[in-house]
mmCIF file of C-alpha atoms and ligand atoms in Angstrom:
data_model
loop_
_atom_site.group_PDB
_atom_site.id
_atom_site.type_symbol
_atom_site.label_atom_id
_atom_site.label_comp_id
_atom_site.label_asym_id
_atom_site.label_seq_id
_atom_site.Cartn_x
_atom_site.Cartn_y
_atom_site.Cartn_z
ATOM 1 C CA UNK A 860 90.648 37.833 88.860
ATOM 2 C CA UNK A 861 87.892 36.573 88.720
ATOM 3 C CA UNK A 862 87.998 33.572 85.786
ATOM 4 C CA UNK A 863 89.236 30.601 87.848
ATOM 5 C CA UNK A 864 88.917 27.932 85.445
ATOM 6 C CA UNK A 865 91.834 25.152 84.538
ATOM 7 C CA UNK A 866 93.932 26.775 81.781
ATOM 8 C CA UNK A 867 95.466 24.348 79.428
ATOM 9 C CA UNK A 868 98.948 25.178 77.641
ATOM 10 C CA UNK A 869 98.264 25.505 74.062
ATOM 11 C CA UNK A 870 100.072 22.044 73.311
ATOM 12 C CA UNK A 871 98.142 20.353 76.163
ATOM 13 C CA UNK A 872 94.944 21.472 74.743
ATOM 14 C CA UNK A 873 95.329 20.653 71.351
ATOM 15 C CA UNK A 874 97.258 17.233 72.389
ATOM 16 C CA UNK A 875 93.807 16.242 74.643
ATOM 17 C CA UNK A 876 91.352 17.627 71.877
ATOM 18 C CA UNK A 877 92.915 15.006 69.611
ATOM 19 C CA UNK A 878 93.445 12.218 71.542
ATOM 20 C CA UNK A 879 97.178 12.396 71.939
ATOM 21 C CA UNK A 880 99.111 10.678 74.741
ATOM 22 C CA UNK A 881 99.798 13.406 77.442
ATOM 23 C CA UNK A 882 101.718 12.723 80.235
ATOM 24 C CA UNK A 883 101.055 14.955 83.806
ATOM 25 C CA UNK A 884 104.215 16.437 85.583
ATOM 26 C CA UNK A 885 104.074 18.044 89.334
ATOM 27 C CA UNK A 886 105.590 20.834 90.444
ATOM 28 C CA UNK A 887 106.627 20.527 94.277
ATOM 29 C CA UNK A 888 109.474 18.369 93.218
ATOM 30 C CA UNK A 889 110.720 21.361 90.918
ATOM 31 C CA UNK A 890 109.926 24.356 93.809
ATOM 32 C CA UNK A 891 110.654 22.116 96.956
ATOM 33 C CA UNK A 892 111.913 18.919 96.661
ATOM 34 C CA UNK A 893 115.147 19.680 94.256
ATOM 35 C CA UNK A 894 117.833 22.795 95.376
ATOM 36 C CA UNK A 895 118.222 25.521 93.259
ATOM 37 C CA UNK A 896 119.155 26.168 90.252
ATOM 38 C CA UNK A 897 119.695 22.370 89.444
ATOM 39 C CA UNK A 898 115.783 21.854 89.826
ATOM 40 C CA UNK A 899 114.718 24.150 87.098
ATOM 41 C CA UNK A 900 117.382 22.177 84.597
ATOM 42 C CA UNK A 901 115.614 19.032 86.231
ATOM 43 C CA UNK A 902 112.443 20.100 85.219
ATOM 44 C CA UNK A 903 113.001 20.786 81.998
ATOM 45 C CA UNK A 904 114.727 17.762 81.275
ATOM 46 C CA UNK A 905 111.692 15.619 82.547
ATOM 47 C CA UNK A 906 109.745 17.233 80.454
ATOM 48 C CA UNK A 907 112.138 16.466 77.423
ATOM 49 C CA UNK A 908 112.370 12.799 78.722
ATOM 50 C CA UNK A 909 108.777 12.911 78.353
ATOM 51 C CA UNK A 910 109.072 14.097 74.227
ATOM 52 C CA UNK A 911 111.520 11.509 73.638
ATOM 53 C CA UNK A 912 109.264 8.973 74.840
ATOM 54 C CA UNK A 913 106.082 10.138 72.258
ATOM 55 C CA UNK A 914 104.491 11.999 74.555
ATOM 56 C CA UNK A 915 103.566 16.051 75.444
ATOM 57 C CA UNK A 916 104.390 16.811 78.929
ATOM 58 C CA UNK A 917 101.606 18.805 80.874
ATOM 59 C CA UNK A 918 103.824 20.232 84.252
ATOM 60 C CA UNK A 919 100.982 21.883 86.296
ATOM 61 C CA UNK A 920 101.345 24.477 89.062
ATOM 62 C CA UNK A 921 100.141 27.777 90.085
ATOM 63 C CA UNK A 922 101.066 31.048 88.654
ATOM 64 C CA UNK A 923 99.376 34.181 90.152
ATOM 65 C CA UNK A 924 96.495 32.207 91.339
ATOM 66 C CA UNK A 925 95.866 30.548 87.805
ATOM 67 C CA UNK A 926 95.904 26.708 87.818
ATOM 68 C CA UNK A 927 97.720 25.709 84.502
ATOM 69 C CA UNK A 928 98.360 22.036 83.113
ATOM 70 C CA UNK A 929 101.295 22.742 81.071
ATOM 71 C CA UNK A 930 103.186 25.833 82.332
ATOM 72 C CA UNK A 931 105.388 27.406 79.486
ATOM 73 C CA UNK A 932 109.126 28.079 79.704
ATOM 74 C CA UNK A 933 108.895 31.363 81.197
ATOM 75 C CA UNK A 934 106.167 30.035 84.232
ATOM 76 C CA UNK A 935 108.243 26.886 85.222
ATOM 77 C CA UNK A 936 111.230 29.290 85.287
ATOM 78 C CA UNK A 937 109.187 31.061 87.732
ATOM 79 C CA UNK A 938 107.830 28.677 90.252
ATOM 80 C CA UNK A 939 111.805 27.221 90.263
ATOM 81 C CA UNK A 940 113.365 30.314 91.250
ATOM 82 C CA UNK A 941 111.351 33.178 93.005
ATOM 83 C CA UNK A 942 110.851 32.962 96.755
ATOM 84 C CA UNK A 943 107.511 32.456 98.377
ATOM 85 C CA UNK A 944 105.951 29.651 96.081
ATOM 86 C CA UNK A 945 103.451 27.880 98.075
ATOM 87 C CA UNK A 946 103.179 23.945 98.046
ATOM 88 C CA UNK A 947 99.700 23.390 97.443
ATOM 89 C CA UNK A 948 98.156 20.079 98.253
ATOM 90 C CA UNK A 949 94.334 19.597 97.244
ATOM 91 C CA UNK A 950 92.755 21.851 99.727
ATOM 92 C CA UNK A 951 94.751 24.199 99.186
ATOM 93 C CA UNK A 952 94.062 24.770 95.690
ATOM 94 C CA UNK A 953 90.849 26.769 95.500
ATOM 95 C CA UNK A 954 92.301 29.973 98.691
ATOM 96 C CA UNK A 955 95.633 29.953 96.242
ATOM 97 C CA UNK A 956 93.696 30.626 93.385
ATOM 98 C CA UNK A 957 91.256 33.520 95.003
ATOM 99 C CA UNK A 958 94.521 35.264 96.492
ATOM 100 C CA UNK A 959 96.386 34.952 93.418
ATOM 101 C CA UNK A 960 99.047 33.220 94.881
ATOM 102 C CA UNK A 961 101.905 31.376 93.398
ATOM 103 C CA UNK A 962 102.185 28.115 94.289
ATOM 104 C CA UNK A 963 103.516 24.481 93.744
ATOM 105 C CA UNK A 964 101.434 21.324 92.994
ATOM 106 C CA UNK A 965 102.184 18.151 95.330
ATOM 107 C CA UNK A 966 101.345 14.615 94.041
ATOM 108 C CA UNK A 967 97.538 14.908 95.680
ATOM 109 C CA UNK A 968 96.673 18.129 93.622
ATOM 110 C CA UNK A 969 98.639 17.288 90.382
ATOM 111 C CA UNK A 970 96.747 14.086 90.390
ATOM 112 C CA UNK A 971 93.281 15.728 90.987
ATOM 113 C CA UNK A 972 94.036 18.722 88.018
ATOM 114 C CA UNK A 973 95.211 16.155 86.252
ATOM 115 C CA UNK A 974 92.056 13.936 86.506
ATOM 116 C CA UNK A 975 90.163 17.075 85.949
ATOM 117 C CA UNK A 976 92.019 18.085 82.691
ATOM 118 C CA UNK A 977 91.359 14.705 81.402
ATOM 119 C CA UNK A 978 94.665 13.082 81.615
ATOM 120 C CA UNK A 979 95.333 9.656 82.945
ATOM 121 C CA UNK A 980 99.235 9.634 83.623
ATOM 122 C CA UNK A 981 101.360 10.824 85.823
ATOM 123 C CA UNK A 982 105.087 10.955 86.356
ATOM 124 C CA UNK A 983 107.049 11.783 90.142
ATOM 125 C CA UNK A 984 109.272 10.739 91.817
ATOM 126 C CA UNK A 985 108.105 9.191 95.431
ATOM 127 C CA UNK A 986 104.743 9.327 96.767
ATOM 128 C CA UNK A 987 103.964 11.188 99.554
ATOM 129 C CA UNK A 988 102.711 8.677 102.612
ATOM 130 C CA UNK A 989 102.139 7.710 106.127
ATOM 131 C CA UNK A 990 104.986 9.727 108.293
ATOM 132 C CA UNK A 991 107.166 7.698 111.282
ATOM 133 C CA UNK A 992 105.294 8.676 114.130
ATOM 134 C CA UNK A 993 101.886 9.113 112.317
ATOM 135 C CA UNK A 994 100.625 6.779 115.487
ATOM 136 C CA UNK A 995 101.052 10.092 117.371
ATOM 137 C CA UNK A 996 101.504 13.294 114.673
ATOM 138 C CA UNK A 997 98.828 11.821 112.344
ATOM 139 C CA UNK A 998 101.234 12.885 109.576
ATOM 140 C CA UNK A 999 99.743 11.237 106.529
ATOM 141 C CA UNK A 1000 100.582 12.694 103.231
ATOM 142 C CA UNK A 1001 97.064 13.821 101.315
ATOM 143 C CA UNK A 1002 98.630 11.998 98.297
ATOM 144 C CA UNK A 1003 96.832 8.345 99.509
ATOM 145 C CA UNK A 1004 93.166 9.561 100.150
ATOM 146 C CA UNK A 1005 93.041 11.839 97.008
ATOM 147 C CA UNK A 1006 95.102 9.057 94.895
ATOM 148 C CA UNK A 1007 91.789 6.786 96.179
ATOM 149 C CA UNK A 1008 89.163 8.948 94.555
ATOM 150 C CA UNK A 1009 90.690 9.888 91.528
ATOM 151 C CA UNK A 1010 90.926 8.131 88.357
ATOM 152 C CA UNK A 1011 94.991 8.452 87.680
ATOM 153 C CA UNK A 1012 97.585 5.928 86.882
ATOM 154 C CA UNK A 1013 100.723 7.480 88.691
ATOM 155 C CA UNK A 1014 104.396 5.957 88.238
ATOM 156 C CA UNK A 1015 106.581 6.310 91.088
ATOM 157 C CA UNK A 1016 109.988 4.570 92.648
ATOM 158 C CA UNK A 1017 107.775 3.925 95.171
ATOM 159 C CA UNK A 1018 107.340 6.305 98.514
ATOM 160 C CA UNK A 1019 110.027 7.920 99.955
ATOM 161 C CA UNK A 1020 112.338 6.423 102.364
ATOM 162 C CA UNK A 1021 111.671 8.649 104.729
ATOM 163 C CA UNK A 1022 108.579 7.232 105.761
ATOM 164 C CA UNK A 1023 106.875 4.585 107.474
ATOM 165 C CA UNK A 1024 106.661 2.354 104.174
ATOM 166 C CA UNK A 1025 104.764 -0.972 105.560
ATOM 167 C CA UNK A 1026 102.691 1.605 107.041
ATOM 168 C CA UNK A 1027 101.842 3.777 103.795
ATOM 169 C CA UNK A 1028 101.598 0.208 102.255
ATOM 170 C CA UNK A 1029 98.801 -1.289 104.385
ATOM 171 C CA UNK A 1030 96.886 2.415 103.963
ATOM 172 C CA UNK A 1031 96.832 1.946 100.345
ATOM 173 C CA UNK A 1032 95.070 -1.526 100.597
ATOM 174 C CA UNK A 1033 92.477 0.184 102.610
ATOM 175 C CA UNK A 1034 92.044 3.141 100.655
ATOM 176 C CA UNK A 1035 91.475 0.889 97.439
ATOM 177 C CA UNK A 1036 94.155 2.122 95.941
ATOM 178 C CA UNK A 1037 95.979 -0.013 93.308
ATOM 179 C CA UNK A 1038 99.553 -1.213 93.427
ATOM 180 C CA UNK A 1039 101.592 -2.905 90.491
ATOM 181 C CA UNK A 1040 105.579 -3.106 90.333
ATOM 182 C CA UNK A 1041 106.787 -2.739 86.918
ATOM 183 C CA UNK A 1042 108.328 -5.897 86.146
ATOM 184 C CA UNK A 1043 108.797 -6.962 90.355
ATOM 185 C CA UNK A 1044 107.298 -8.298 93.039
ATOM 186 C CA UNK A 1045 109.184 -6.113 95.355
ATOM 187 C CA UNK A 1046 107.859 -2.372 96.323
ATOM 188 C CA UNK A 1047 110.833 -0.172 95.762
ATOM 189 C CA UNK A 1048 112.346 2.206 98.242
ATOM 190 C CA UNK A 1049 112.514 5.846 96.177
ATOM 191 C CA UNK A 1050 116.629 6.422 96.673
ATOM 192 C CA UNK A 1051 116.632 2.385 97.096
ATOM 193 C CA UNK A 1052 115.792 -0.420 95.001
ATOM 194 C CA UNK A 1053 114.153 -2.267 97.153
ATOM 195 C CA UNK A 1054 111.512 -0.988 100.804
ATOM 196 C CA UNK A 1055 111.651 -5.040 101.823
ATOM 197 C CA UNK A 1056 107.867 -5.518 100.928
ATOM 198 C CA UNK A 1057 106.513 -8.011 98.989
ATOM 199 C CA UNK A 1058 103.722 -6.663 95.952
ATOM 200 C CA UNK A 1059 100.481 -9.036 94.829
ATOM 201 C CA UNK A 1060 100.749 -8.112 91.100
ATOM 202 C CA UNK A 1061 103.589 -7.096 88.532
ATOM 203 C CA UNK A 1062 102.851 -5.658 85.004
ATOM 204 C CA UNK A 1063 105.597 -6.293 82.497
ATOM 205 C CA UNK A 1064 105.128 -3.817 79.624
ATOM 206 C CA UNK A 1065 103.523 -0.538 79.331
ATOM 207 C CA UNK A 1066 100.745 -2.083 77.076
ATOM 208 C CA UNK A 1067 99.673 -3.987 79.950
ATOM 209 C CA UNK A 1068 99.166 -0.554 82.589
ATOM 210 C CA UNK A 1069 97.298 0.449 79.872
ATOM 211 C CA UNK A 1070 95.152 -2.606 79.337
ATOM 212 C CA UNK A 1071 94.647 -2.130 83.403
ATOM 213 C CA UNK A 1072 93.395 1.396 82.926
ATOM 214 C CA UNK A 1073 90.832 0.121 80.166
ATOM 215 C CA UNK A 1074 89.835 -2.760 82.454
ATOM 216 C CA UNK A 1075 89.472 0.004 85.370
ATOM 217 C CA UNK A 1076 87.463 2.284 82.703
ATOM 218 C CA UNK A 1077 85.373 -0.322 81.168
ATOM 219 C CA UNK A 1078 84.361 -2.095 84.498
ATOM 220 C CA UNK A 1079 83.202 1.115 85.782
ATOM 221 C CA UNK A 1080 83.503 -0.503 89.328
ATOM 222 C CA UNK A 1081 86.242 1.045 90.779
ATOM 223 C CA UNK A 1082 87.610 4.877 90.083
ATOM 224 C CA UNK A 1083 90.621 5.032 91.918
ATOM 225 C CA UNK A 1084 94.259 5.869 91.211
ATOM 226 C CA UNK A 1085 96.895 3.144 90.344
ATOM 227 C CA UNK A 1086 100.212 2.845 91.416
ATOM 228 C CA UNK A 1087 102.930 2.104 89.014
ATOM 229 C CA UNK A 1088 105.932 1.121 91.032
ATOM 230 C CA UNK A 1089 109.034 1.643 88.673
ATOM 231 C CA UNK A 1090 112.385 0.381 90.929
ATOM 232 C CA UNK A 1091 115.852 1.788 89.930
ATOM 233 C CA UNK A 1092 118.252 -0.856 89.072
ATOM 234 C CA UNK A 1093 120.054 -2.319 91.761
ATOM 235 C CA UNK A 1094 123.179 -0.444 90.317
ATOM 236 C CA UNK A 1095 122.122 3.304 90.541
ATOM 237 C CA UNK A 1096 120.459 3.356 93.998
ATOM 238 C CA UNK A 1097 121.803 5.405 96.495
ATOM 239 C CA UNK A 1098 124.376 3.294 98.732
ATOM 240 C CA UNK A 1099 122.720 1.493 101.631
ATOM 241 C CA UNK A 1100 124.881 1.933 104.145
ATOM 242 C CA UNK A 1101 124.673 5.744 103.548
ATOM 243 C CA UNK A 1102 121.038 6.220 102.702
ATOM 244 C CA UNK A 1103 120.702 4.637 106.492
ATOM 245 C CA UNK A 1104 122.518 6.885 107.879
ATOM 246 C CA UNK A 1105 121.594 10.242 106.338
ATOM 247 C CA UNK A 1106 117.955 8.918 107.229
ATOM 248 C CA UNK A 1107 118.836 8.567 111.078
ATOM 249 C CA UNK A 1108 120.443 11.539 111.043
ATOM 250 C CA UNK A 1109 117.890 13.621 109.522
ATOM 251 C CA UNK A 1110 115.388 12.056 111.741
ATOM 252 C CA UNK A 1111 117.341 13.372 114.634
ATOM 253 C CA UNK A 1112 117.392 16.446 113.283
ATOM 254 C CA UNK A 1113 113.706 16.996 112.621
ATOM 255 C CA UNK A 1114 113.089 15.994 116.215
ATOM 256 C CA UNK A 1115 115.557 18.314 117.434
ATOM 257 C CA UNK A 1116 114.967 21.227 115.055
ATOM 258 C CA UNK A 1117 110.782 21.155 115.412
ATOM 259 C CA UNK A 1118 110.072 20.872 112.194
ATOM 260 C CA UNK A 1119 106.454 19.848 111.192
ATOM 261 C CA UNK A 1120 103.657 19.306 108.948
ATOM 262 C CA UNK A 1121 103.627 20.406 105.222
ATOM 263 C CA UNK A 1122 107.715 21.237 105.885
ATOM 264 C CA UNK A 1123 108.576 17.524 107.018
ATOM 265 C CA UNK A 1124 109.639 16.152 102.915
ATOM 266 C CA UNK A 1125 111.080 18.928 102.027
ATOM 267 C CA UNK A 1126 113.333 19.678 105.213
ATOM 268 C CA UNK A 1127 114.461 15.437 104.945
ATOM 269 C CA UNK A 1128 114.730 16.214 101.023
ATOM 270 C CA UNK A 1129 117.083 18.793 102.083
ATOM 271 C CA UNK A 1130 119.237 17.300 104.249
ATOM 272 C CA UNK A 1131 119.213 14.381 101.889
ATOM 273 C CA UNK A 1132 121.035 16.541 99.087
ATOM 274 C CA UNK A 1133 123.466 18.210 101.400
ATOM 275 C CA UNK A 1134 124.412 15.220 103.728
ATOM 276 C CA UNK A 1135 125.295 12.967 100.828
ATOM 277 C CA UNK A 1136 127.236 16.242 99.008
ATOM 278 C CA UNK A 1137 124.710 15.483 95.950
ATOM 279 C CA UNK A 1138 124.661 11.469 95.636
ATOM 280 C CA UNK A 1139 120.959 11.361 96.454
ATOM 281 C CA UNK A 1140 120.098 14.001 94.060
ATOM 282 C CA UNK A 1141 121.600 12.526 91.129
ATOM 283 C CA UNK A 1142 119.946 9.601 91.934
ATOM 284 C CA UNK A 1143 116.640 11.294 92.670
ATOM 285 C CA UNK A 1144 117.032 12.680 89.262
ATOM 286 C CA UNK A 1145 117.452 9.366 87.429
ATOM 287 C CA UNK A 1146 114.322 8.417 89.449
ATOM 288 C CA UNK A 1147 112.373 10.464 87.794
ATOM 289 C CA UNK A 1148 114.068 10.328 84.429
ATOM 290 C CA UNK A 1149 113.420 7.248 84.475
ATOM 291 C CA UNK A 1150 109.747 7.595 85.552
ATOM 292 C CA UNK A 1151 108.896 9.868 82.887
ATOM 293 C CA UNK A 1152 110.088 7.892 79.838
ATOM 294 C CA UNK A 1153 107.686 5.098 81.392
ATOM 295 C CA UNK A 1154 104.565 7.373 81.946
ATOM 296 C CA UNK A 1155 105.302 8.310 78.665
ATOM 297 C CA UNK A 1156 105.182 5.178 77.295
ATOM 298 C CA UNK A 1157 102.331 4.287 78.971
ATOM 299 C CA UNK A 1158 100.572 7.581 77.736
ATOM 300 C CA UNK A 1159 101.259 6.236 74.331
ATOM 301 C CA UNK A 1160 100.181 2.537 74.716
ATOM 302 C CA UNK A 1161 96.902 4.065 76.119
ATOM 303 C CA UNK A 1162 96.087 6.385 73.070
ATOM 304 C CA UNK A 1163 96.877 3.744 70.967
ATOM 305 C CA UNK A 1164 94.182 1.719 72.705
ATOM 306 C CA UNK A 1165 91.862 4.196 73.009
ATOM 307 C CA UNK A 1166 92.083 4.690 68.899
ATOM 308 C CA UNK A 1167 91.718 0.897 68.491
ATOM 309 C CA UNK A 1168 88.698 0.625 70.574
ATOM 310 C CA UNK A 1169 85.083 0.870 69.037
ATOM 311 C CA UNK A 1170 83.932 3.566 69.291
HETATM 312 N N1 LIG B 1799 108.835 13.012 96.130
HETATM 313 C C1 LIG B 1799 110.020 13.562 95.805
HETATM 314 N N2 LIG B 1799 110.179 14.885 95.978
HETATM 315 C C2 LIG B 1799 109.150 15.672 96.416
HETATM 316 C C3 LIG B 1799 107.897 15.078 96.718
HETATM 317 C C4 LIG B 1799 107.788 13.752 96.568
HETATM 318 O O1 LIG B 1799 110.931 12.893 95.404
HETATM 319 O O2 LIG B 1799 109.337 16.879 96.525
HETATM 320 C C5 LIG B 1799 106.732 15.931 97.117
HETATM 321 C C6 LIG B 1799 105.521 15.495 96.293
HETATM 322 O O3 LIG B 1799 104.958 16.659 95.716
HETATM 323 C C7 LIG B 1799 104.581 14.887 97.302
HETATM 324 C C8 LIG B 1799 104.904 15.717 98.513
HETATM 325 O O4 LIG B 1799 103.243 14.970 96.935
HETATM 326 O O5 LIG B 1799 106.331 15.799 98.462
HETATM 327 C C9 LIG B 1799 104.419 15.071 99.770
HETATM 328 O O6 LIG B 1799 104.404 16.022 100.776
HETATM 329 P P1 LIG B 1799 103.567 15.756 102.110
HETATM 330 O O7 LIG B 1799 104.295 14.631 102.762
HETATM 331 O O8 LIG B 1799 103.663 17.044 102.875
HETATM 332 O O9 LIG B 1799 102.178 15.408 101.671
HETATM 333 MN MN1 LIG B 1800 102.333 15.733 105.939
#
């Protein structure tokens, strides 16, 4: 192969030619960060969540070394159940590509393709971030320095618990990258409502991200990503007491077991969904449920301003 451009999915590229509200989708949570065969089920319902909301979902990933924003039925099907689908961050995307590999798209690289396509929303579920123990493993998720150059508004419950939060926090202030909570003050915790930090700035409505994104756009100052911190309800997190405790215990494990690098979230993903017998996956799939209809709304609120404006 020899062709290595972006391919759109026919939808995506007619949805983007006329200015229709498109709304990006990764991958990694489908082939990594969900068990099988629940992810695949997952993945197709975020995409429908997406629909519902007014907007065409654009999943991206890898399939035999082609990058495509919106994989059809039969590719996501693929990239959720063979073996030996590679999670590609950023750097990884141009060797995956020239050795035809199949492979996965983490926050960092869905955001960049995304940027590239041309579309300006994202949906996940927890950002990737700085790693307990970064002070000596250096373990910082790609997701913040690529989320700093690249022009993306991404919603999110936040980053996941399994991290150094205040840490990933005070990285995104230094990166430039911007943080709202969607309607709080208070950055939320992925499986948990609340990570016990306080936010600067709270948007109540999806017409207001988008007014942010035109402010961003129309500045022409700063071309970063945004951050669109979307809490669950206090109701549907995962139960403190055990979220603390599956999170010590995993920790312990990691340590023990060796585990490093790229394999870190998605081992403590793992033992996540087994340790709580499923809890944390249903609420990991509300999280992002949840974050799609959002994206999706904001998707629309932007179109709509972007067909208002003069031109
Ligand atoms: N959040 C989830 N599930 C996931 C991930 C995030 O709820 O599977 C994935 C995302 O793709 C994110 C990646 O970009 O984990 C971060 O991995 P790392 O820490 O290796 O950068
Ligand atoms: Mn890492």
């Amino acid at each position: 192969m020899t062709n290595f451009h972006i391919r759109l999915g026919a939808e995506v590229a007619d949805a983007l030619r006329d200015g229709r509200p498109v709304v990006a989708l990764e991958s990694t949570i489908v082939s990594h960060g969900l068990p099988r065969p629940d992810n695949l089920r997952v993945a197709r319902q975020i995409e429908r969540a997406v629909r519902e909301a007014g907007a065409i979902p654009a999943t991206i990933g890898m399939v035999g070394g082609e990058l495509v924003v919106g994989l059809d039925d039969a590719q996501l099907t693929r990239l959720a159940m063979v073996d030996g689908v590679s999670k590609l961050s950023v750097r990884d995307l141009a060797v995956a590509a020239a050795t035809g590999a199949d492979g996965a798209t983490t926050v960092a690289a869905t955001s960049a393709v995304a940027a590239a396509a041309g579309i300006g929303v994202f949906a996940t579920g927890g950002l990737g971030g700085v790693h307990r123990e970064a002070a000596q493993t250096f373990d910082e998720s790609a997701d913040l320095v690529t989320l700093a150059r690249t022009p993306i508004a991404v919603v999110c419950a936040g980053v996941k618990s399994i991290l150094d939060v205040g840490a990933t926090l005070e990285r995104l202030e230094t990166l430039g990258v911007g943080v709202v909570g969607y309607r709080t003050r208070r950055f939320p915790g992925f499986y948990l409502t609340d990570a016990g930090f306080d936010l600067d700035w709270s948007v109540d409505s999806p017409e207001q991200v988008a007014d942010v994104l035109a402010a961003r756009e129309q500045q022409g100052v700063h071309g970063g990503g945004l951050i669109v911190a979307n809490p669950l309800p206090t109701d549907e997190q995962l139960d403190p007491a055990l979220h603390d405790r599956t999170l010590a215990e995993g920790l312990a494990r990691l340590a023990r077991e060796g585990v490093t690098g790229k394999a870190v979230t998605p081992f403590l993903l793992a033992h996540f969904h087994s340790a709580t017998e499923g809890a944390s996956l249903a609420v990991n799939v509300r999280i992002i449920l949840r974050n799609a209809d959002l994206a999706a709304r904001i998707a629309v609120a932007a179109a709509a301003l972007r067909a208002d404006a003069p031109a």
